[in-house]
mmCIF file of C-alpha atoms in Angstrom:
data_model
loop_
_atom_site.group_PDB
_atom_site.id
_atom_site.type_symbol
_atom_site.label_atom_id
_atom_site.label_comp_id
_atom_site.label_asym_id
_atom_site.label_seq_id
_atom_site.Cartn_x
_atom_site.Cartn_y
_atom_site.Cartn_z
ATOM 1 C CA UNK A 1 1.309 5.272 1.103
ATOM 2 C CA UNK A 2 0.665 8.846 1.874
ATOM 3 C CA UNK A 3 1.724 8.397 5.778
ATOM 4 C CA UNK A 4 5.158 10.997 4.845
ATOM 5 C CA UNK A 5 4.115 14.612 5.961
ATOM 6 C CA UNK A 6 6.785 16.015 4.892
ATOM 7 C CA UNK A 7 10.011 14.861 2.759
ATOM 8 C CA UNK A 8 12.792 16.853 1.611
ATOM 9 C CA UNK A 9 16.092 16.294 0.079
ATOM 10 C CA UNK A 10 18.380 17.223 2.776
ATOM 11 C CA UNK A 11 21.432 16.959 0.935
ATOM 12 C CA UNK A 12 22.224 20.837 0.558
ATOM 13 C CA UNK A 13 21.378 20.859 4.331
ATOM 14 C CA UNK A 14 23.747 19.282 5.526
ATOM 15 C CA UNK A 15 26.933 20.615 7.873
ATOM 16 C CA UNK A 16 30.531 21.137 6.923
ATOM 17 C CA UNK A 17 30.821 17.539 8.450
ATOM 18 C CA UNK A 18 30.120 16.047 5.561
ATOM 19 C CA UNK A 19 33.385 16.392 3.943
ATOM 20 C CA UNK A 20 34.199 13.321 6.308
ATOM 21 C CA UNK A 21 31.774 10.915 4.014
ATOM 22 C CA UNK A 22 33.353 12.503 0.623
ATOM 23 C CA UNK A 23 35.631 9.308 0.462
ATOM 24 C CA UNK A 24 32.002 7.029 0.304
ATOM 25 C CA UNK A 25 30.370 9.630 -1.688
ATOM 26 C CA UNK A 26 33.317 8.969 -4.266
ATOM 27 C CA UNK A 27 33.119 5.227 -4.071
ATOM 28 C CA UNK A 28 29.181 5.617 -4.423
ATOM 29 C CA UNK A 29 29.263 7.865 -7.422
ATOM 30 C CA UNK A 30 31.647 4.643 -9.194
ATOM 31 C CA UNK A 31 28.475 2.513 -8.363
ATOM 32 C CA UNK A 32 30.550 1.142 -5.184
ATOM 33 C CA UNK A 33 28.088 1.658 -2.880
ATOM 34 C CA UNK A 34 28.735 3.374 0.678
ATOM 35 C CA UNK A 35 29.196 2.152 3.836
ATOM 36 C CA UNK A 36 27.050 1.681 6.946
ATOM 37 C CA UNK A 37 29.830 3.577 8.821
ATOM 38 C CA UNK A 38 29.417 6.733 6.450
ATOM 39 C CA UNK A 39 25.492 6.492 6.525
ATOM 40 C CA UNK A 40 25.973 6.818 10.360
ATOM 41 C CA UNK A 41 28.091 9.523 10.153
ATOM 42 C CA UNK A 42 25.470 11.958 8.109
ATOM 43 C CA UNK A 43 22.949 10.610 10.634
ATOM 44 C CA UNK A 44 25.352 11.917 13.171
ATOM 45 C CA UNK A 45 25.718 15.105 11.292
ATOM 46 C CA UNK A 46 21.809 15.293 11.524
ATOM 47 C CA UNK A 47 21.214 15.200 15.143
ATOM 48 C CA UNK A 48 19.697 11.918 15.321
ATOM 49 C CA UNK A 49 19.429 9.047 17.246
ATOM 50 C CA UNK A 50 19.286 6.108 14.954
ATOM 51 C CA UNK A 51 17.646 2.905 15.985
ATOM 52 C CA UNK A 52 17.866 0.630 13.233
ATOM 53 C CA UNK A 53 19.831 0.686 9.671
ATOM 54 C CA UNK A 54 18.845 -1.853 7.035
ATOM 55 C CA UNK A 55 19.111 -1.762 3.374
ATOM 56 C CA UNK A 56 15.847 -2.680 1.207
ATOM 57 C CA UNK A 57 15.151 -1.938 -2.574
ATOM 58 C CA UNK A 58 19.300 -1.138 -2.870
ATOM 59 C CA UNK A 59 18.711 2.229 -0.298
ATOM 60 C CA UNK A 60 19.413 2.773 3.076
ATOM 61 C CA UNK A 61 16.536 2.907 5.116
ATOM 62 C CA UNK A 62 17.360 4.822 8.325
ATOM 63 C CA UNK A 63 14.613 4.782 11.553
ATOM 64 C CA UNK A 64 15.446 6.764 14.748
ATOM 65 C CA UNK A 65 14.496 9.910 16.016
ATOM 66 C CA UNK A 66 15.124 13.839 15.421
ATOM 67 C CA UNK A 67 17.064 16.589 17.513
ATOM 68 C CA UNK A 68 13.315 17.302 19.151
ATOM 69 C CA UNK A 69 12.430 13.716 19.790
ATOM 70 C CA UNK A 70 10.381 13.070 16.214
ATOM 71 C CA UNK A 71 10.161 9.713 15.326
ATOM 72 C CA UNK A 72 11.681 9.872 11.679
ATOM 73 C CA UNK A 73 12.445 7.382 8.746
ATOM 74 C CA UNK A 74 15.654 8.092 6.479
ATOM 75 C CA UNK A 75 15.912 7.061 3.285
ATOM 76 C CA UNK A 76 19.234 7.344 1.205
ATOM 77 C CA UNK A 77 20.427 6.232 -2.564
ATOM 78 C CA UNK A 78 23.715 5.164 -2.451
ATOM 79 C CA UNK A 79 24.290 5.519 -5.757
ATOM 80 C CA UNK A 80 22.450 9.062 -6.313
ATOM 81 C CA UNK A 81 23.335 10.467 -2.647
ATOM 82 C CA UNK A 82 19.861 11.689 -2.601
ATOM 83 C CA UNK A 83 18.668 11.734 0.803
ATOM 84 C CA UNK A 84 14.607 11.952 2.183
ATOM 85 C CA UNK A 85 12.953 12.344 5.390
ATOM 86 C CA UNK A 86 10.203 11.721 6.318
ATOM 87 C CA UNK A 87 8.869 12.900 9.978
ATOM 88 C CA UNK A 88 5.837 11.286 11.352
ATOM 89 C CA UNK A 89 3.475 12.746 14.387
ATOM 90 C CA UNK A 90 4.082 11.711 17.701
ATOM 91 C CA UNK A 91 0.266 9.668 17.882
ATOM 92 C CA UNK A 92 1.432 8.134 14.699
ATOM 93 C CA UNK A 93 0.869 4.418 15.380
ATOM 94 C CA UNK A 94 3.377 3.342 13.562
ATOM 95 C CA UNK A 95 5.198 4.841 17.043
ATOM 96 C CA UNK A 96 3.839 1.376 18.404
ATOM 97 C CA UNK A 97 7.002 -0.080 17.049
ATOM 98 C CA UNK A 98 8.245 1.619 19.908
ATOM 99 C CA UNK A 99 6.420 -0.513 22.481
ATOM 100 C CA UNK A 100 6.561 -3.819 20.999
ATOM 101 C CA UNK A 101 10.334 -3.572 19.095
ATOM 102 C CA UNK A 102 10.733 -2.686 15.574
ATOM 103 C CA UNK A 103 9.716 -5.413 13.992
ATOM 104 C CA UNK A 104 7.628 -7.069 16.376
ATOM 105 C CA UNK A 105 4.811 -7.135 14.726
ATOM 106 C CA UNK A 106 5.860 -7.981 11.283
ATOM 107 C CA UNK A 107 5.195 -11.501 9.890
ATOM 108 C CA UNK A 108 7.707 -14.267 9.506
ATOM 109 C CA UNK A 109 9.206 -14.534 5.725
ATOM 110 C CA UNK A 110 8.756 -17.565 3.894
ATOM 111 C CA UNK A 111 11.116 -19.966 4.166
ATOM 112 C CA UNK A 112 11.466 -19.488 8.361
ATOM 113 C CA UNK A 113 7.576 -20.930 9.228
ATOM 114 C CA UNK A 114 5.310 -23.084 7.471
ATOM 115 C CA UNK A 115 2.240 -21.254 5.490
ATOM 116 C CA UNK A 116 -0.799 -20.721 7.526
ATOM 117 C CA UNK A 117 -3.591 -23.791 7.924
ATOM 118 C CA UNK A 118 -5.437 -21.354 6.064
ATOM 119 C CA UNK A 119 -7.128 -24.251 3.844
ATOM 120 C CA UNK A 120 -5.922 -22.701 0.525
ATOM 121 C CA UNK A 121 -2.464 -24.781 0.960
ATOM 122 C CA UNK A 122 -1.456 -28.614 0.986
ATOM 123 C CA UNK A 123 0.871 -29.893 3.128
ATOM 124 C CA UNK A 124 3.796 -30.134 -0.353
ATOM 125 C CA UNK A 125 6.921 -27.833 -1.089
ATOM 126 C CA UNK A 126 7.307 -24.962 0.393
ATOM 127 C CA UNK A 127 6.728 -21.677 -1.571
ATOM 128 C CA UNK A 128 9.478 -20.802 -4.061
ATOM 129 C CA UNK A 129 9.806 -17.379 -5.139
ATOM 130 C CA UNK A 130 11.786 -15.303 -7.494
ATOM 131 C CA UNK A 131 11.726 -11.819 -8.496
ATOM 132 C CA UNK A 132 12.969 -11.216 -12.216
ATOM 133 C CA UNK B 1 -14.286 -40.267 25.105
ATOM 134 C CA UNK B 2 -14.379 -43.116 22.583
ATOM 135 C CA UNK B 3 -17.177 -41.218 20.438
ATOM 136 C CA UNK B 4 -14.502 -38.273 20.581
ATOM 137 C CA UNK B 5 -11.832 -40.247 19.302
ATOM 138 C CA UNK B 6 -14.194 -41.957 16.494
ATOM 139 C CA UNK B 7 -15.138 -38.615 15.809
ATOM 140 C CA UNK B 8 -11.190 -37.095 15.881
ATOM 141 C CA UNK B 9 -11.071 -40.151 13.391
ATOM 142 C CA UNK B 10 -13.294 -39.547 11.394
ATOM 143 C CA UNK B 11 -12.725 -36.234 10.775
ATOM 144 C CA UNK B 12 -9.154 -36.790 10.062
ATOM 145 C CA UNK B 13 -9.860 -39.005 7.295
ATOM 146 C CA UNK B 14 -12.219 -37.062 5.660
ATOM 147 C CA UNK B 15 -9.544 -34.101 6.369
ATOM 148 C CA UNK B 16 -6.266 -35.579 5.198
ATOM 149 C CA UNK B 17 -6.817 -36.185 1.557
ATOM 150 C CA UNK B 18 -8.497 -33.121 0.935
ATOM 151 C CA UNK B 19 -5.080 -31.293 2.122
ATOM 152 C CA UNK B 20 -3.334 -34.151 -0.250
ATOM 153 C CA UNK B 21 -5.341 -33.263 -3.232
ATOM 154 C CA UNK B 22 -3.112 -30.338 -3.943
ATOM 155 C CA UNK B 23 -0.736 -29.558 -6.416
ATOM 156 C CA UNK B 24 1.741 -26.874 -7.485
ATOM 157 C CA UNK B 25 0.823 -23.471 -8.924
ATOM 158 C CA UNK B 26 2.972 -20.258 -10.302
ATOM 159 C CA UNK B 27 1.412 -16.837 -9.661
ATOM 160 C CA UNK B 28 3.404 -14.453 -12.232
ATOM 161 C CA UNK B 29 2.717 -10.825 -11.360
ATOM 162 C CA UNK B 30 3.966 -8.392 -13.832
ATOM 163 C CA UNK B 31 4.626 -4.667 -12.877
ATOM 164 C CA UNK B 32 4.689 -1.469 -14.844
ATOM 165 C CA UNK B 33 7.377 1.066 -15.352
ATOM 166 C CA UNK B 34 5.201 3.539 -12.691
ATOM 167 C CA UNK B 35 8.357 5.265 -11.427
ATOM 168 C CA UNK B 36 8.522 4.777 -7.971
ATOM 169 C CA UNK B 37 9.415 2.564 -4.942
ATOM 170 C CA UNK B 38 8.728 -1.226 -4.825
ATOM 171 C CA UNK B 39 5.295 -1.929 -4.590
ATOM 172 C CA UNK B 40 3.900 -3.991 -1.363
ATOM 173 C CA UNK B 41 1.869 -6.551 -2.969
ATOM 174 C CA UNK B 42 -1.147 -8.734 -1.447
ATOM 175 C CA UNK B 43 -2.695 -12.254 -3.074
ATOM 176 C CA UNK B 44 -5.251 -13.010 -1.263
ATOM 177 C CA UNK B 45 -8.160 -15.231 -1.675
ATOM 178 C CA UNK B 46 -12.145 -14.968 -1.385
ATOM 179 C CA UNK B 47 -14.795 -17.516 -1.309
ATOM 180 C CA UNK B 48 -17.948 -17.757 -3.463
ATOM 181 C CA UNK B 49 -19.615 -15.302 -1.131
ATOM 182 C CA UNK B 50 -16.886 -13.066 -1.550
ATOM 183 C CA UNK B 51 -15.776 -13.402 1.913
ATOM 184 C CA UNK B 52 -11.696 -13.342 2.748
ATOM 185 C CA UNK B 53 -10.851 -16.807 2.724
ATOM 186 C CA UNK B 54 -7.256 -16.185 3.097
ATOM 187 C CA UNK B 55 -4.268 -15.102 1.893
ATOM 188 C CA UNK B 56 -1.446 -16.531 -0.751
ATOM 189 C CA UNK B 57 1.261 -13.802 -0.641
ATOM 190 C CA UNK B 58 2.184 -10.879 0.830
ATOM 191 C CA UNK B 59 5.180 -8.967 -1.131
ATOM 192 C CA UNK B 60 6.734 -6.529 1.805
ATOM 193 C CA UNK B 61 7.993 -7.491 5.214
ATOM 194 C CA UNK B 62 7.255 -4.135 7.397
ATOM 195 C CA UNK B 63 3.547 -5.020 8.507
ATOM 196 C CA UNK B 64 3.451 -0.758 8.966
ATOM 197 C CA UNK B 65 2.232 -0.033 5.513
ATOM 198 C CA UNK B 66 0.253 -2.306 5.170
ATOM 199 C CA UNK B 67 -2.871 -0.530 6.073
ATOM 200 C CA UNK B 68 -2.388 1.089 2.492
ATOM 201 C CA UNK B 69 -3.754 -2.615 0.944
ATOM 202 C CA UNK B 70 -6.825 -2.125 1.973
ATOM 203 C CA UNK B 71 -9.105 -4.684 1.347
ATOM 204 C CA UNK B 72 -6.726 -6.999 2.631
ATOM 205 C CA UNK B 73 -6.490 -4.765 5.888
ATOM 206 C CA UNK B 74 -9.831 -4.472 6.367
ATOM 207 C CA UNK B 75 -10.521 -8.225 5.718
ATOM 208 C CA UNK B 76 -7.544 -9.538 8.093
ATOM 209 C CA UNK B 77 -6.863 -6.293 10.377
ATOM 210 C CA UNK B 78 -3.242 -6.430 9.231
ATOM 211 C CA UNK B 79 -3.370 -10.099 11.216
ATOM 212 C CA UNK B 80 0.464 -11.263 10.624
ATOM 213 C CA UNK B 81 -0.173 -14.535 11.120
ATOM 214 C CA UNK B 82 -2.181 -14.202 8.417
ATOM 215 C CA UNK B 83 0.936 -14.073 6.370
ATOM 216 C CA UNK B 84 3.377 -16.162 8.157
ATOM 217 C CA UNK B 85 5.753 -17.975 6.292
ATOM 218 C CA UNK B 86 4.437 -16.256 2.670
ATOM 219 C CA UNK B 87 6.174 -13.279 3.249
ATOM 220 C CA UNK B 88 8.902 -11.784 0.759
ATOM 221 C CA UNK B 89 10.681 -8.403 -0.284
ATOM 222 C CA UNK B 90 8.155 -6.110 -1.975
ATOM 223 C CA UNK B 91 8.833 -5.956 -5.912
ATOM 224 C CA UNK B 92 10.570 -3.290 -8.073
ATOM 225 C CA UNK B 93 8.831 -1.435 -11.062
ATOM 226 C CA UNK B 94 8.927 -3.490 -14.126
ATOM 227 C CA UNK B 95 9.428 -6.264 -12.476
ATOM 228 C CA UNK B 96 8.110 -10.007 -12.419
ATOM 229 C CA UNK B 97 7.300 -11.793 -9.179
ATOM 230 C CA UNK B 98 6.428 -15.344 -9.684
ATOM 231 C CA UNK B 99 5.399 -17.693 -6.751
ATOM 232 C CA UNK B 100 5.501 -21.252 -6.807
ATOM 233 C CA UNK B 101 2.812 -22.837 -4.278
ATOM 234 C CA UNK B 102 1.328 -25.628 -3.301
ATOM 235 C CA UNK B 103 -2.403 -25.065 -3.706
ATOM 236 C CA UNK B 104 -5.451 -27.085 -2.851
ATOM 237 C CA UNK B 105 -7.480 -27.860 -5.735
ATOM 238 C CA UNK B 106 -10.774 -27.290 -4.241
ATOM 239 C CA UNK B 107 -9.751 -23.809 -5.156
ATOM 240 C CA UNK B 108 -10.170 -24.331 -8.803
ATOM 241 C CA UNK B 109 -13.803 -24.045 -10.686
ATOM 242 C CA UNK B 110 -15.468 -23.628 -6.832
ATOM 243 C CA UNK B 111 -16.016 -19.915 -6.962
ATOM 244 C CA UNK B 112 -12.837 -18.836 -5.672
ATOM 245 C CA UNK B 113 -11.791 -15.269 -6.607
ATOM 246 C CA UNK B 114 -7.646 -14.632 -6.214
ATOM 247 C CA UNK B 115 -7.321 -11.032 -5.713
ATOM 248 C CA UNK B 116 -4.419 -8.213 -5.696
ATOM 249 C CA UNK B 117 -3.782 -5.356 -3.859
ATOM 250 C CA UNK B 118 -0.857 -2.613 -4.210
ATOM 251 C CA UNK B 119 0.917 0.204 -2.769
ATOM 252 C CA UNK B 120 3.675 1.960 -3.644
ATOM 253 C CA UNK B 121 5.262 4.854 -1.350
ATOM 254 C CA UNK B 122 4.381 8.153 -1.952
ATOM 255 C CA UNK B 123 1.816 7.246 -4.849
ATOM 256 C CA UNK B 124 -1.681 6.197 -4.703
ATOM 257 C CA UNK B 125 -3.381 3.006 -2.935
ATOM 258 C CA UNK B 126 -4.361 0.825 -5.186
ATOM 259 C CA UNK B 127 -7.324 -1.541 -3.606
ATOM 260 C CA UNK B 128 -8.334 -4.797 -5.998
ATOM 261 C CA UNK B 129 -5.743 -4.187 -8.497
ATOM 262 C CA UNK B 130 -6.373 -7.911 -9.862
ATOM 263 C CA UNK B 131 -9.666 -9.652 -9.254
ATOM 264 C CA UNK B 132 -9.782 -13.165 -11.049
ATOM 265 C CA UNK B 133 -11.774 -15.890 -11.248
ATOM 266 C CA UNK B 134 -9.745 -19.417 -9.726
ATOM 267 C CA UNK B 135 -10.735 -21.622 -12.644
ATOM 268 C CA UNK B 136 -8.692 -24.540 -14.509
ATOM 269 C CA UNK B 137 -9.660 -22.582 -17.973
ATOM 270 C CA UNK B 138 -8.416 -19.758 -17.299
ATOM 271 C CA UNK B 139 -5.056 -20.542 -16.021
ATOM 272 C CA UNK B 140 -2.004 -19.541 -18.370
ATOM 273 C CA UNK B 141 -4.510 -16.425 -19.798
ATOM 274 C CA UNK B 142 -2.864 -12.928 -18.467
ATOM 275 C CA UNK B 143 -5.572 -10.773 -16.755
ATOM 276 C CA UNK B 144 -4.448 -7.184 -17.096
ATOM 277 C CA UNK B 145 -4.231 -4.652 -13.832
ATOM 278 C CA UNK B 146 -5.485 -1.244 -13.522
ATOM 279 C CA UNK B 147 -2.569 0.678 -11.851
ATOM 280 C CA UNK B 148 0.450 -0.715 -10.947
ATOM 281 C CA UNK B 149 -0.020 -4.202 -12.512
ATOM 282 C CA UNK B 150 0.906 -4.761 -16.000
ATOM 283 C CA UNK B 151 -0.478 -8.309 -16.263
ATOM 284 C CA UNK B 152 -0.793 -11.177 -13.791
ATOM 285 C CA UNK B 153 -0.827 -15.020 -14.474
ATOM 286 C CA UNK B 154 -1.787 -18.843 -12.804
ATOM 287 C CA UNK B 155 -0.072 -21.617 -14.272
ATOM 288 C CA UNK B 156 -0.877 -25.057 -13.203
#
């Protein structure tokens, strides 16, 4: 996964504005997580325009687009505060999502649609899965 | 149109117990302490002519990265409905997924090979991670991986 071009901890970048998360940052640094509200806000504080928030692997993942227009993909600890960007070039395909909706194109999870006729499965249980 | 429907007939009896002849199987995938992101994981399956046959697994919803399996890619062209409805979050390092699925047994001791691939954010591809052998012997025998994969097992 070598698509990031460029990714740098932006937390010593950011404005004065910040001070307005500091009550999140606290609760974060207690292992209370932050809230969406306060990852918008340093989004805000960015310049960008954020079209999608969502929380995978225990980080925010934030996907929008830069004061000049760049497509770019946030990602934010809540419990470190580390922040990462990660711009992408504007004939990256992965700018497709913008034609066909974010997550157009991504497959159904298990549990919403049967397993593909694919041969390999029988017609039984459904597939049960667990992550320890 | 009654040859068609002798044939239709036909064909679904010869069809429906193969698809009943099936029976539950646990994939256990182990991962190593590498230090990064969750890995995107893909179980997929080829035939005795080592041609994709399809796929069992795919550990990672955004269907973005996953150019970076690449034999899988290559095989399917990132096809979601390749992967519809065996789709789940992609797995943490040092971490155990384990699938439970219903399987036909024509996969076992017929030349089927189950194969992995990984990738991890930032950090290398890793192509045919696991490559092993679909056989009733060697179910419940850990087959070791070469990058991010500590170990991965069938049970049946």
């Amino acid at each position: 996964m070598r698509k990031i071009l460029t990714a740098l901890p932006l937390i010593a970048l950011l404005p004065a504005g910040m001070a307005l998360a500091d009550d999140d940052y606290e609760k974060s640094s207690r292992g209370e997580g932050m809230s969406r509200d306060a990852v918008m806000q340093i989004a805000r504080e960015n310049g960008w325009t954020v079209h999608e928030i969502e929380m995978e692997d225990g980080r925010y993942e934030i996907e929008g687009r830069d004061r000049d227009g760049r497509k770019i993909e946030a990602k934010l600890d809540p419990a470190t505060q580390r922040l990462i960007t990660s711009d992408y070039d504007d004939d990256d395909e992965d700018d497709d999502d913008d034609d066909y909706g974010a997550s157009a194109r991504n497959p159904a999870p298990a549990g919403t649609v049967a397993p593909p006729k694919n041969g390999l499965f029988g017609d039984g249980a459904p597939p049960k899965v667990q992550v320890n | 149109m009654k040859s068609l429907l002798a044939t239709l007939a036909l064909s679904t009896a010869l069809t429906i117990p193969a698809l009943a002849s099936a029976q539950p199987v646990t994939l256990k995938t182990t991962l190593n302490n590498y230090g990064g992101d969750g890995a995107y994981l893909a179980l997929y399956v080829t035939d005795p002519s080592g041609a994709y046959a399809g796929s069992l697994w795919m550990a990672g919803g955004k269907s973005k990265y996953y150019e970076h399996l690449r034999d899988w890619y290559r095989a399917t062209g990132g096809d979601p409905t390749q992967i519809n409805g065996i789709t789940g979050a992609s797995v943490g390092a040092g971490r155990t997924l384990e699938i439970t699925l219903d399987l036909a047994d024509a996969l076992f001791d017929a030349g089927y090979t189950l194969h992995i691939d990984a990738a991890v954010e930032d950090m290398r591809d890793s192509p045919n991670e696991v490559a092993v052998p679909l056989t009733t012997e060697g179910a419940g025998t850990p087959v070791p991986g070469r990058r991010y994969v500590s170990d991965f097992t069938y049970d049946m």
